[in-house]
CSV table of C-alpha atoms and ligand atoms in Angstrom, one decimal:
chain,number,residue,atom,x,y,z
A,1,MET,CA,-97.2,117.3,-57.3
A,2,THR,CA,-96.1,117.4,-61.0
A,3,LYS,CA,-93.7,114.5,-60.7
A,4,GLN,CA,-94.2,112.0,-58.0
A,5,GLU,CA,-91.3,111.8,-55.5
A,6,LEU,CA,-90.0,108.3,-55.0
A,7,ILE,CA,-89.5,106.7,-51.6
A,8,LEU,CA,-87.4,103.5,-51.3
A,9,LEU,CA,-88.2,101.2,-48.5
A,10,ALA,CA,-85.7,98.6,-47.2
A,11,ILE,CA,-87.5,97.0,-44.3
A,12,ASP,CA,-87.9,93.3,-43.3
A,13,ASN,CA,-90.9,93.8,-41.0
A,14,SER,CA,-93.8,93.2,-43.4
A,15,ALA,CA,-96.5,94.8,-41.2
A,16,ILE,CA,-94.5,98.0,-41.0
A,17,LEU,CA,-93.6,97.8,-44.6
A,18,ASP,CA,-97.2,97.5,-45.5
A,19,LEU,CA,-98.2,100.5,-43.2
A,20,MET,CA,-95.5,102.7,-44.7
A,21,ASP,CA,-96.3,101.7,-48.3
A,22,ARG,CA,-100.0,102.6,-47.7
A,23,ALA,CA,-99.3,105.9,-45.8
A,24,LEU,CA,-96.8,107.2,-48.4
A,25,ARG,CA,-98.9,106.2,-51.4
A,26,ALA,CA,-101.9,107.9,-49.8
A,27,ALA,CA,-99.8,111.1,-49.4
A,28,GLY,CA,-99.0,111.0,-53.1
A,29,TYR,CA,-95.5,109.5,-53.1
A,30,ALA,CA,-94.4,106.7,-55.4
A,31,VAL,CA,-93.0,103.7,-53.4
A,32,VAL,CA,-90.4,101.1,-54.3
A,33,ILE,CA,-89.8,98.2,-52.0
A,34,ALA,CA,-86.3,96.7,-52.0
A,35,GLN,CA,-86.1,92.9,-51.6
A,36,ASP,CA,-82.5,92.7,-50.5
A,37,ILE,CA,-79.4,94.8,-50.4
A,38,PRO,CA,-78.3,94.4,-54.1
A,39,SER,CA,-81.8,95.3,-55.3
A,40,MET,CA,-81.8,98.3,-52.9
A,41,GLU,CA,-78.5,99.5,-54.4
A,42,ARG,CA,-79.7,99.0,-57.9
A,43,SER,CA,-82.8,101.1,-57.2
A,44,ILE,CA,-80.8,103.9,-55.7
A,45,GLN,CA,-78.5,103.9,-58.7
A,46,ASP,CA,-81.2,103.6,-61.4
A,47,ALA,CA,-84.5,105.0,-60.0
A,48,ILE,CA,-82.8,107.8,-58.0
A,49,PRO,CA,-85.2,107.9,-55.1
A,50,SER,CA,-85.8,111.1,-53.2
A,51,LEU,CA,-85.5,109.3,-49.8
A,52,LEU,CA,-84.6,105.9,-48.3
A,53,ILE,CA,-86.2,104.4,-45.2
A,54,VAL,CA,-84.1,101.5,-43.7
A,55,GLY,CA,-85.1,99.1,-41.0
A,56,GLU,CA,-83.1,98.5,-37.8
A,57,THR,CA,-82.0,95.4,-39.6
A,58,PHE,CA,-82.5,94.6,-43.3
A,59,SER,CA,-81.6,91.5,-45.2
A,60,GLY,CA,-79.5,90.3,-42.3
A,61,LYS,CA,-77.5,93.5,-42.0
A,62,GLU,CA,-77.6,96.3,-39.4
A,63,GLY,CA,-79.5,99.4,-40.6
A,64,PHE,CA,-76.7,101.6,-39.4
A,65,THR,CA,-74.1,99.7,-41.5
A,66,ILE,CA,-76.3,99.9,-44.6
A,67,SER,CA,-77.0,103.7,-44.0
A,68,SER,CA,-73.4,104.5,-43.4
A,69,ALA,CA,-72.3,102.6,-46.7
A,70,MET,CA,-75.1,104.4,-48.7
A,71,LEU,CA,-74.2,107.8,-47.3
A,72,GLU,CA,-70.6,107.3,-48.3
A,73,ARG,CA,-71.7,106.6,-51.9
A,74,PHE,CA,-74.6,109.0,-52.1
A,75,PRO,CA,-74.0,111.8,-49.5
A,76,THR,CA,-77.0,113.9,-50.5
A,77,LEU,CA,-79.6,111.0,-50.2
A,78,PRO,CA,-81.9,111.6,-47.2
A,79,ILE,CA,-82.2,108.4,-45.0
A,80,ILE,CA,-84.7,107.7,-42.3
A,81,LEU,CA,-83.9,104.9,-39.9
A,82,PHE,CA,-86.8,102.8,-38.5
A,83,ALA,CA,-85.9,101.4,-35.1
A,84,ASN,CA,-87.9,98.5,-33.5
A,85,GLN,CA,-88.1,100.6,-30.3
A,86,ASP,CA,-87.0,104.1,-29.2
A,87,THR,CA,-83.8,104.2,-27.2
A,88,THR,CA,-81.5,107.2,-26.5
A,89,GLY,CA,-78.5,105.3,-27.7
A,90,PHE,CA,-80.1,104.5,-31.0
A,91,ALA,CA,-81.2,108.1,-31.6
A,92,LYS,CA,-77.7,109.4,-30.7
A,93,SER,CA,-76.1,107.0,-33.2
A,94,ALA,CA,-78.5,108.1,-35.9
A,95,LEU,CA,-77.6,111.7,-35.3
A,96,LYS,CA,-73.9,111.0,-35.2
A,97,LEU,CA,-74.1,109.2,-38.6
A,98,GLY,CA,-75.9,112.2,-40.1
A,99,LEU,CA,-79.2,110.4,-40.9
A,100,SER,CA,-82.1,112.7,-41.8
A,101,GLY,CA,-84.8,111.1,-39.6
A,102,TYR,CA,-85.7,108.5,-37.1
A,103,LEU,CA,-89.0,106.6,-36.7
A,104,TYR,CA,-90.0,104.0,-34.1
A,105,PRO,CA,-93.2,102.4,-32.9
A,106,PRO,CA,-96.0,103.0,-32.1
A,107,LEU,CA,-96.4,104.4,-35.6
A,108,LYS,CA,-99.3,106.3,-37.0
A,109,MET,CA,-99.6,106.9,-40.8
A,110,SER,CA,-99.4,110.6,-40.1
A,111,ASP,CA,-96.1,110.2,-38.2
A,112,ILE,CA,-94.6,108.5,-41.2
A,113,VAL,CA,-95.8,111.1,-43.7
A,114,ASP,CA,-94.8,114.0,-41.4
A,115,GLU,CA,-91.3,112.7,-41.0
A,116,VAL,CA,-90.9,112.0,-44.7
A,117,GLN,CA,-92.1,115.5,-45.6
A,118,ARG,CA,-89.8,117.1,-43.0
A,119,CYS,CA,-86.8,115.2,-44.3
A,120,LEU,CA,-87.6,115.9,-48.0
A,121,ALA,CA,-88.1,119.6,-47.2
A,122,ARG,CA,-84.7,119.7,-45.5
A,123,ALA,CA,-83.1,117.9,-48.4
A,124,ARG,CA,-84.7,120.3,-50.8
A,125,GLY,CA,-83.4,123.3,-48.8
A,126,LEU,CA,-79.9,121.8,-48.8
A,127,GLY,CA,-80.2,121.1,-52.5
A,128,ASP,CA,-81.3,124.6,-53.3
A,129,TRP,CA,-78.4,126.0,-51.2
A,130,LEU,CA,-76.0,123.7,-53.0
A,131,ARG,CA,-77.3,124.8,-56.4
A,132,ARG,CA,-77.1,128.5,-55.4
A,133,GLU,CA,-73.5,128.0,-54.2
A,134,VAL,CA,-72.4,126.2,-57.4
A,135,LYS,CA,-74.0,128.9,-59.5
A,136,ARG,CA,-72.3,131.6,-57.4
A,137,THR,CA,-68.9,129.9,-57.7
A,138,THR,CA,-69.4,129.2,-61.4
A,139,ALA,CA,-70.4,132.9,-62.0
A,140,SER,CA,-67.3,134.1,-60.2
A,141,LEU,CA,-65.1,131.7,-62.2
A,142,GLU,CA,-66.7,132.9,-65.4
A,143,GLU,CA,-66.1,136.5,-64.3
A,144,LYS,CA,-62.4,135.6,-63.7
A,145,ALA,CA,-62.2,133.9,-67.1
A,146,LYS,CA,-63.7,137.0,-68.7
A,147,ILE,CA,-61.2,139.2,-67.0
A,148,SER,CA,-58.2,137.1,-68.1
A,149,GLU,CA,-59.7,137.0,-71.6
A,150,THR,CA,-59.9,140.8,-71.6
A,151,GLU,CA,-56.4,141.0,-70.3
A,152,ARG,CA,-55.1,138.7,-73.0
A,153,ASN,CA,-56.8,140.8,-75.7
A,154,ARG,CA,-55.3,143.9,-74.2
A,155,LEU,CA,-51.8,142.3,-74.1
A,156,GLU,CA,-52.2,141.1,-77.7
A,157,ALA,CA,-53.3,144.6,-78.7
A,158,ILE,CA,-50.2,146.1,-77.0
A,159,ILE,CA,-47.8,143.7,-78.6
A,160,ALA,CA,-49.5,144.0,-82.0
A,161,ASN,CA,-49.1,147.8,-81.9
A,162,ILE,CA,-45.6,148.0,-80.5
A,163,GLN,CA,-43.2,149.7,-83.0
A,164,ASP,CA,-40.5,147.1,-82.4
A,165,GLY,CA,-40.8,143.8,-84.2
A,166,VAL,CA,-41.9,141.0,-81.8
A,167,ILE,CA,-41.9,137.3,-82.6
A,168,VAL,CA,-42.9,134.9,-79.9
A,169,LEU,CA,-41.7,131.3,-80.3
A,170,ASP,CA,-42.5,128.0,-78.6
A,171,ILE,CA,-39.7,125.8,-77.2
A,172,HIS,CA,-39.2,124.2,-80.7
A,173,GLN,CA,-38.8,127.7,-82.3
A,174,ASN,CA,-42.2,127.5,-84.0
A,175,ILE,CA,-43.9,130.9,-84.3
A,176,LEU,CA,-46.7,131.5,-81.7
A,177,MET,CA,-47.2,135.2,-82.5
A,178,VAL,CA,-45.9,137.9,-84.8
A,179,ASN,CA,-46.8,141.5,-84.4
A,180,GLN,CA,-47.5,144.0,-87.2
A,181,ALA,CA,-44.0,145.5,-87.1
A,182,ALA,CA,-42.3,142.0,-87.5
A,183,ILE,CA,-44.6,141.2,-90.4
A,184,GLY,CA,-43.4,144.4,-92.1
A,185,ILE,CA,-39.7,143.8,-91.3
A,186,PHE,CA,-39.7,140.3,-92.9
A,187,ASN,CA,-42.4,141.1,-95.5
A,188,LEU,CA,-44.6,138.3,-94.2
A,189,SER,CA,-48.0,139.9,-95.0
A,190,GLY,CA,-50.5,137.6,-96.7
A,191,ARG,CA,-48.6,134.5,-95.4
A,192,SER,CA,-49.9,132.3,-92.6
A,193,VAL,CA,-46.9,131.8,-90.4
A,194,LEU,CA,-48.4,130.8,-87.1
A,195,GLY,CA,-47.2,127.3,-86.0
A,196,MET,CA,-44.5,127.3,-88.7
A,197,SER,CA,-40.8,126.8,-87.9
A,198,MET,CA,-39.1,130.2,-87.7
A,199,LYS,CA,-36.0,128.9,-89.5
A,200,ASP,CA,-38.0,127.8,-92.5
A,201,THR,CA,-40.3,130.8,-92.6
A,202,ILE,CA,-37.8,133.6,-92.1
A,203,GLN,CA,-34.6,133.2,-94.1
A,204,ASN,CA,-32.1,135.7,-92.8
A,205,ALA,CA,-28.5,134.5,-92.1
A,206,ASP,CA,-28.0,137.0,-89.2
A,207,LEU,CA,-31.2,136.0,-87.5
A,208,ASN,CA,-30.5,132.3,-88.0
A,209,ALA,CA,-27.0,132.8,-86.5
A,210,MET,CA,-28.5,134.4,-83.4
A,211,MET,CA,-31.1,131.7,-83.0
A,212,ALA,CA,-28.4,129.0,-83.3
A,213,ARG,CA,-27.0,130.5,-80.1
A,214,SER,CA,-30.4,130.8,-78.3
A,215,GLY,CA,-29.6,127.8,-76.1
A,216,GLU,CA,-27.0,130.0,-74.3
A,217,GLY,CA,-29.8,132.1,-72.8
A,218,ALA,CA,-30.7,135.8,-73.4
A,219,LEU,CA,-28.9,137.4,-76.3
A,220,LYS,CA,-28.4,141.1,-76.9
A,221,TYR,CA,-27.0,143.5,-79.5
A,222,HIS,CA,-27.3,141.2,-82.5
A,223,GLU,CA,-27.2,143.1,-85.8
A,224,VAL,CA,-29.6,141.8,-88.4
A,225,ASN,CA,-28.8,143.1,-91.9
A,226,PHE,CA,-31.1,143.2,-94.9
A,227,ASP,CA,-30.1,143.4,-98.6
A,228,ASP,CA,-31.9,146.7,-99.0
A,229,GLY,CA,-29.6,148.3,-96.4
A,230,ARG,CA,-31.9,148.2,-93.4
A,231,VAL,CA,-30.1,147.2,-90.1
A,232,TYR,CA,-32.0,146.0,-87.0
A,233,ASN,CA,-30.7,145.4,-83.5
A,234,ALA,CA,-32.2,142.0,-82.4
A,235,GLN,CA,-32.5,140.5,-78.9
A,236,TYR,CA,-33.6,137.0,-77.9
A,237,THR,CA,-35.2,136.5,-74.5
A,238,PRO,CA,-36.1,133.0,-73.2
A,239,ILE,CA,-39.6,132.9,-71.7
A,240,PRO,CA,-40.1,130.2,-69.1
A,241,LYS,CA,-42.9,127.7,-69.9
A,242,VAL,CA,-43.4,129.4,-73.4
A,243,GLY,CA,-40.2,129.3,-75.4
A,244,GLY,CA,-38.8,132.7,-76.2
A,245,ALA,CA,-39.2,136.1,-77.9
A,246,VAL,CA,-37.3,137.9,-80.6
A,247,THR,CA,-37.5,141.7,-80.5
A,248,MET,CA,-36.0,143.9,-83.1
A,249,GLN,CA,-35.4,147.7,-83.3
A,250,ASP,CA,-34.6,149.6,-86.5
A,251,ILE,CA,-31.1,151.1,-86.1
A,252,SER,CA,-30.6,151.9,-89.8
A,253,TYR,CA,-30.5,155.6,-89.0
A,254,LEU,CA,-27.8,155.0,-86.3
A,255,LYS,CA,-25.8,153.0,-88.7
A,256,GLU,CA,-26.0,155.8,-91.3
A,257,LEU,CA,-24.9,158.3,-88.6
A,258,ASP,CA,-22.0,156.0,-87.7
A,259,ARG,CA,-21.1,155.8,-91.4
A,260,LEU,CA,-21.2,159.6,-91.7
A,261,LYS,CA,-19.1,160.0,-88.5
A,262,SER,CA,-16.5,157.5,-89.9
A,263,GLU,CA,-16.4,159.3,-93.2
A,264,PHE,CA,-15.8,162.6,-91.4
A,265,ILE,CA,-13.0,161.1,-89.2
A,266,HIS,CA,-11.5,159.6,-92.3
A,267,THR,CA,-11.4,162.9,-94.2
A,268,VAL,CA,-10.0,164.8,-91.2
A,269,SER,CA,-7.3,162.2,-90.5
A,270,HIS,CA,-6.4,162.2,-94.2
A,271,ASP,CA,-6.0,165.9,-94.2
A,272,LEU,CA,-3.9,165.8,-91.0
A,273,ARG,CA,-1.4,163.3,-92.2
A,274,SER,CA,0.5,165.5,-94.7
A,275,PRO,CA,1.1,168.4,-92.2
A,276,LEU,CA,2.1,165.9,-89.5
A,277,THR,CA,4.7,164.3,-91.9
A,278,ALA,CA,6.0,167.8,-92.6
A,279,ILE,CA,6.2,168.7,-88.8
A,280,LEU,CA,8.1,165.4,-88.1
A,281,GLY,CA,10.4,166.0,-91.1
A,282,TYR,CA,11.3,169.5,-90.0
A,283,THR,CA,11.9,168.5,-86.3
A,284,GLU,CA,14.4,166.0,-87.7
A,285,LEU,CA,16.0,168.7,-89.8
A,286,ILE,CA,16.4,171.1,-86.9
A,287,GLU,CA,18.9,168.6,-85.3
A,288,ARG,CA,21.0,168.8,-88.4
A,289,THR,CA,21.1,172.6,-88.6
A,290,GLY,CA,23.6,173.0,-85.8
A,291,ASP,CA,24.3,172.2,-82.1
A,292,LEU,CA,21.4,172.3,-79.7
A,293,ASN,CA,21.6,172.9,-76.0
A,294,GLU,CA,20.3,170.4,-73.5
A,295,ASN,CA,16.9,172.0,-73.1
A,296,GLN,CA,16.4,172.4,-76.8
A,297,GLN,CA,17.4,168.7,-77.3
A,298,LEU,CA,14.8,167.7,-74.6
A,299,PHE,CA,12.0,169.8,-76.0
A,300,LEU,CA,12.7,168.5,-79.5
A,301,GLN,CA,12.5,164.9,-78.3
A,302,ARG,CA,9.1,165.6,-76.6
A,303,LEU,CA,7.9,167.3,-79.7
A,304,GLN,CA,8.9,164.3,-81.8
A,305,GLY,CA,7.3,161.9,-79.4
A,306,SER,CA,4.0,163.8,-79.5
A,307,VAL,CA,4.0,164.1,-83.2
A,308,GLN,CA,4.6,160.4,-83.5
A,309,HIS,CA,1.8,159.7,-81.1
A,310,VAL,CA,-0.6,161.8,-83.2
A,311,THR,CA,0.6,160.3,-86.4
A,312,SER,CA,0.0,156.7,-85.1
A,313,LEU,CA,-3.5,157.8,-84.0
A,314,VAL,CA,-4.2,159.3,-87.4
A,315,ASN,CA,-2.8,156.1,-89.0
A,316,ASP,CA,-5.2,154.0,-86.9
A,317,LEU,CA,-8.1,156.1,-87.9
A,318,LEU,CA,-7.2,155.9,-91.5
A,319,ASP,CA,-6.9,152.1,-91.2
A,320,LEU,CA,-10.4,151.8,-89.8
A,321,GLY,CA,-12.0,153.5,-92.9
A,322,PRO,CA,-11.4,150.9,-95.6
A,323,LEU,CA,-11.9,148.1,-93.0
A,324,GLU,CA,-15.3,149.4,-92.0
A,325,SER,CA,-16.4,150.1,-95.5
A,326,GLY,CA,-15.6,146.5,-96.5
A,327,PHE,CA,-12.8,147.4,-98.9
A,328,ASP,CA,-10.3,144.9,-97.4
A,329,MET,CA,-10.4,142.3,-100.2
A,330,ARG,CA,-6.8,141.1,-100.2
A,331,ARG,CA,-6.8,137.3,-99.5
A,332,GLU,CA,-3.7,135.1,-99.3
A,333,VAL,CA,-2.7,131.9,-97.5
A,334,VAL,CA,-1.7,133.0,-94.0
A,335,HIS,CA,0.0,130.7,-91.4
A,336,ILE,CA,-1.0,132.5,-88.2
A,337,ASP,CA,1.7,130.8,-86.1
A,338,ASN,CA,4.3,132.6,-88.2
A,339,VAL,CA,2.5,135.9,-87.7
A,340,LEU,CA,2.6,135.3,-84.0
A,341,LYS,CA,6.4,134.8,-84.1
A,342,TYR,CA,6.9,138.2,-85.8
A,343,THR,CA,4.6,139.8,-83.2
A,344,LEU,CA,6.5,138.3,-80.3
A,345,ASP,CA,9.8,139.4,-81.8
A,346,MET,CA,8.4,142.9,-82.0
A,347,PHE,CA,7.4,143.0,-78.3
A,348,ASP,CA,10.5,141.1,-77.1
A,349,ALA,CA,12.1,144.2,-75.5
A,350,GLN,CA,8.9,145.1,-73.7
A,351,ILE,CA,8.3,141.5,-72.5
A,352,LYS,CA,11.9,141.5,-71.1
A,353,ASN,CA,11.6,145.0,-69.5
A,354,LYS,CA,8.5,144.0,-67.6
A,355,ASN,CA,9.7,140.5,-66.9
A,356,ILE,CA,6.5,139.0,-68.3
A,357,GLN,CA,6.3,135.3,-68.5
A,358,VAL,CA,4.9,134.3,-71.9
A,359,GLU,CA,3.3,130.9,-72.2
A,360,LEU,CA,2.6,129.6,-75.7
A,361,LYS,CA,0.4,126.7,-76.6
A,362,ILE,CA,0.3,126.0,-80.4
A,363,ASP,CA,-1.5,123.0,-81.9
A,364,LEU,CA,0.5,121.1,-84.5
A,365,GLU,CA,-2.4,120.7,-86.9
A,366,LEU,CA,-3.3,124.3,-87.5
A,367,LYS,CA,-5.0,125.0,-90.9
A,368,PRO,CA,-3.9,128.1,-92.8
A,369,LEU,CA,-6.3,131.0,-93.1
A,370,ARG,CA,-7.3,132.8,-96.4
A,371,ALA,CA,-6.8,136.3,-95.1
A,372,ASN,CA,-5.0,139.6,-95.5
A,373,PRO,CA,-1.6,139.0,-93.9
A,374,ILE,CA,-1.1,142.6,-93.0
A,375,ARG,CA,-4.5,142.8,-91.2
A,376,ILE,CA,-3.9,139.5,-89.4
A,377,ARG,CA,-0.6,140.8,-88.2
A,378,GLN,CA,-2.2,144.1,-87.1
A,379,MET,CA,-4.9,142.1,-85.2
A,380,MET,CA,-2.2,140.0,-83.4
A,381,ASP,CA,-0.1,143.0,-82.6
A,382,ASN,CA,-3.0,144.8,-81.0
A,383,LEU,CA,-4.2,141.9,-78.9
A,384,VAL,CA,-0.8,140.7,-77.8
A,385,GLY,CA,0.3,144.4,-77.4
A,386,ASN,CA,-2.6,145.1,-75.1
A,387,ALA,CA,-2.0,141.9,-73.0
A,388,ILE,CA,1.6,143.1,-72.5
A,389,LYS,CA,0.6,146.7,-72.0
A,390,TYR,CA,-2.1,146.0,-69.3
A,391,THR,CA,-0.2,143.2,-67.5
A,392,PRO,CA,1.8,144.5,-64.6
A,393,VAL,CA,5.6,143.8,-64.1
A,394,ASP,CA,6.3,140.1,-63.4
A,395,GLY,CA,2.9,139.1,-64.8
A,396,ARG,CA,1.9,136.4,-67.1
A,397,VAL,CA,0.6,136.3,-70.7
A,398,GLY,CA,-0.7,133.1,-72.3
A,399,ILE,CA,-1.3,132.7,-76.1
A,400,SER,CA,-2.8,129.6,-77.6
A,401,LEU,CA,-3.7,128.7,-81.2
A,402,SER,CA,-5.9,125.7,-81.8
A,403,MET,CA,-8.5,124.3,-84.2
A,404,GLN,CA,-12.2,123.8,-83.5
A,405,ASN,CA,-14.7,122.7,-86.2
A,406,GLU,CA,-12.7,124.1,-89.1
A,407,GLN,CA,-12.2,127.3,-87.2
A,408,LEU,CA,-9.0,128.7,-85.9
A,409,VAL,CA,-9.1,129.7,-82.2
A,410,LEU,CA,-6.7,132.3,-80.9
A,411,ARG,CA,-6.8,132.9,-77.1
A,412,VAL,CA,-4.8,135.8,-75.6
A,413,GLU,CA,-4.9,135.7,-71.8
A,414,ASP,CA,-3.2,138.0,-69.3
A,415,SER,CA,-2.9,138.6,-65.6
A,416,GLY,CA,-3.8,142.3,-65.9
A,417,PRO,CA,-6.6,144.2,-64.2
A,418,GLY,CA,-9.4,142.5,-66.3
A,419,ILE,CA,-12.4,144.4,-67.8
A,420,PRO,CA,-15.7,145.1,-65.9
A,421,ALA,CA,-18.4,142.7,-67.3
A,422,ASP,CA,-20.7,145.5,-68.4
A,423,GLU,CA,-17.9,147.0,-70.6
A,424,HIS,CA,-17.1,143.7,-72.4
A,425,ASN,CA,-19.0,144.9,-75.5
A,426,ARG,CA,-18.1,148.5,-75.3
A,427,ILE,CA,-14.3,148.1,-75.4
A,428,PHE,CA,-14.7,147.2,-79.1
A,429,GLU,CA,-16.2,150.6,-79.9
A,430,LYS,CA,-14.0,153.3,-81.3
A,431,PHE,CA,-12.3,155.5,-78.7
A,432,TYR,CA,-13.8,153.5,-75.8
A,433,ARG,CA,-11.4,153.0,-72.9
A,434,ALA,CA,-12.5,150.8,-69.9
A,435,THR,CA,-13.1,152.6,-66.6
A,436,ASN,CA,-10.6,150.4,-64.6
A,437,LYS,CA,-7.5,150.8,-66.8
A,438,PRO,CA,-4.4,151.3,-64.7
A,439,ALA,CA,-3.2,154.9,-64.4
A,440,GLY,CA,-0.5,155.8,-66.7
A,441,VAL,CA,-1.2,153.3,-69.4
A,442,GLU,CA,-1.6,155.3,-72.6
A,443,GLY,CA,-3.8,154.5,-75.5
A,444,SER,CA,-6.4,155.8,-78.0
A,445,GLY,CA,-9.2,153.3,-77.6
A,446,LEU,CA,-8.8,152.4,-81.3
A,447,GLY,CA,-6.8,149.1,-81.1
A,448,LEU,CA,-9.8,146.8,-80.3
A,449,ALA,CA,-12.1,148.6,-82.8
A,450,ILE,CA,-9.5,147.8,-85.4
A,451,VAL,CA,-9.3,144.2,-84.2
A,452,LYS,CA,-13.1,143.8,-84.4
A,453,SER,CA,-13.2,145.3,-87.9
A,454,ILE,CA,-10.4,142.9,-89.1
A,455,VAL,CA,-12.1,139.9,-87.5
A,456,ASP,CA,-15.5,140.9,-89.0
A,457,SER,CA,-14.1,141.4,-92.4
A,458,HIS,CA,-12.7,137.8,-92.2
A,459,GLN,CA,-16.1,136.5,-91.1
A,460,GLY,CA,-14.9,135.7,-87.6
A,461,ARG,CA,-15.9,136.5,-84.1
A,462,VAL,CA,-14.0,138.2,-81.3
A,463,TRP,CA,-15.0,138.6,-77.6
A,464,VAL,CA,-13.5,139.0,-74.2
A,465,GLU,CA,-14.1,136.9,-71.1
A,466,PRO,CA,-12.7,137.2,-67.6
A,467,ASN,CA,-9.6,135.1,-67.0
A,468,LEU,CA,-9.9,132.6,-64.1
A,469,GLY,CA,-7.7,133.9,-61.4
A,470,GLY,CA,-7.8,137.5,-62.7
A,471,GLY,CA,-7.1,139.3,-66.0
A,472,SER,CA,-8.8,138.9,-69.3
A,473,VAL,CA,-9.0,136.4,-72.2
A,474,PHE,CA,-9.5,137.7,-75.7
A,475,ILE,CA,-10.9,135.0,-78.0
A,476,VAL,CA,-10.9,135.1,-81.8
A,477,LEU,CA,-12.5,132.6,-84.0
A,478,LEU,CA,-11.6,132.7,-87.7
A,479,PRO,CA,-12.9,130.3,-90.4
A,480,THR,CA,-10.1,128.5,-92.1
A,481,GLN,CA,-12.0,127.1,-95.2
A,482,GLU,CA,-12.4,129.1,-98.3
B,501,ADP,P1,-6.2,151.3,-75.9
B,501,ADP,O1,-5.4,152.1,-76.9
B,501,ADP,O2,-6.8,152.2,-74.9
B,501,ADP,O3,-5.5,150.2,-75.3
B,501,ADP,P2,-7.9,149.4,-77.2
B,501,ADP,O4,-9.0,149.6,-78.2
B,501,ADP,O5,-6.8,148.5,-77.5
B,501,ADP,O6,-7.5,150.8,-76.7
B,501,ADP,O7,-8.6,148.9,-75.9
B,501,ADP,C1,-9.8,149.5,-75.4
B,501,ADP,C2,-9.8,149.5,-73.9
B,501,ADP,O8,-10.0,148.1,-73.5
B,501,ADP,C3,-8.5,149.9,-73.2
B,501,ADP,O9,-8.5,151.3,-73.0
B,501,ADP,C4,-8.5,149.1,-71.9
B,501,ADP,O10,-9.3,149.8,-71.0
B,501,ADP,C5,-9.3,147.8,-72.3
B,501,ADP,N1,-8.4,146.7,-72.6
B,501,ADP,C6,-8.0,146.3,-73.8
B,501,ADP,N2,-7.2,145.2,-73.6
B,501,ADP,C7,-7.1,144.9,-72.3
B,501,ADP,C8,-6.4,144.0,-71.5
B,501,ADP,N3,-5.7,143.0,-72.0
B,501,ADP,N4,-6.6,144.0,-70.1
B,501,ADP,C9,-7.3,145.0,-69.6
B,501,ADP,N5,-8.0,146.0,-70.3
B,501,ADP,C10,-7.9,145.9,-71.6
């Protein structure tokens, strides 16, 4: 035995105590004798015996009570109970309690040693099994940890190599991760940005504007422009228990394509305008050249209507050119409530024809805009014109003008067919017409594209929302300060 195993004896009967002490020492065990219950507890705690032998009573307490208390605190400690005499009831209780062994007189030294050896062997077996189990469980946990580590590395490698820029943020918008593409986009190489606030690290007005709205939830189709002409499409996605992620795709080539397309449309429209003016002029001259019969009169009217329609389309297209290229620089003091009056005058006949009820709500304290009055009128005409055009007979149109944080808010509501939610962004694209527009309502799909370009060139925002109770609400925000 390399290290002597320690047996703790808690027995009152001095003759038995003496016998056990001698028998165990002779068998090579170390023995500690407890004087009372506190000294027994101290020995268990400090000396950590391999086995405890308790008398039927010890220090005025039942051996069963002591054993049960000890097992509760040290469940792996083997305990042998020594009974003053063998009874079935006693043996049963010892079994029930989970004691390791049971001794009773007449006792021979070999009985004591055999029982102690048997109990220790069993405890060792149990200990070995427990150790094996712990090792097995730990190994499987380590394996799992290894797998999740591998998965994490794999995920990191995927994100690092994605062509789109990816920035992962915590809930305070501090940077948790930036991939290679995002480092390139914002020229961050050589800077340690992890843990830094995104707002302080990346100074881009468009990106900051998007992040200012991140509380609203997921954000899509946000254009981020750079001074060198690059344009990115940015999205913000909230990630539960992490924060959020910003992803960015390079759309510079699409923007260039759009520019070329606009340039082409502008050139063609420009070349169309002169012949159209000539056609319209000659159709008017025909009437003056002599009397026309009824059919000729009708055909001429249709011809004029069509030419006027094409001319207004060409004019709209020509309007978009300078707006999109940012050439609209004219700025004057504009009182938008006056503009609204002129617009309503223009649509008065249509409002009366369709018996539309127009409700106006205009704040008294409206601040003037610094804007291009012609463009603001055009914006108002298009929005109010659409509301009247798409609202059925006997419908309702509501127009309100108010102030909100130095911004002018224009709301144009109608009781028309509304616009499907997935088309809310698309209707501001050139030539896009919503799928649910009422049959027979004519249009080119350019009005809202013009509105958006005008609002953009005045640093404002425009969007559409469903109107409660049916219809749509177009909302325009325009800054009033210089
Ligand atoms: P259009 O000349 O077709 O009216 P716009 O650019 O003004 O072109 O509008 C684009 C599309 O948006 C329209 O075709 C229509 O489907 C939809 N739309 C615009 N305003 C409204 C509205 N007030 N109610 C319902 N749909 C509308």
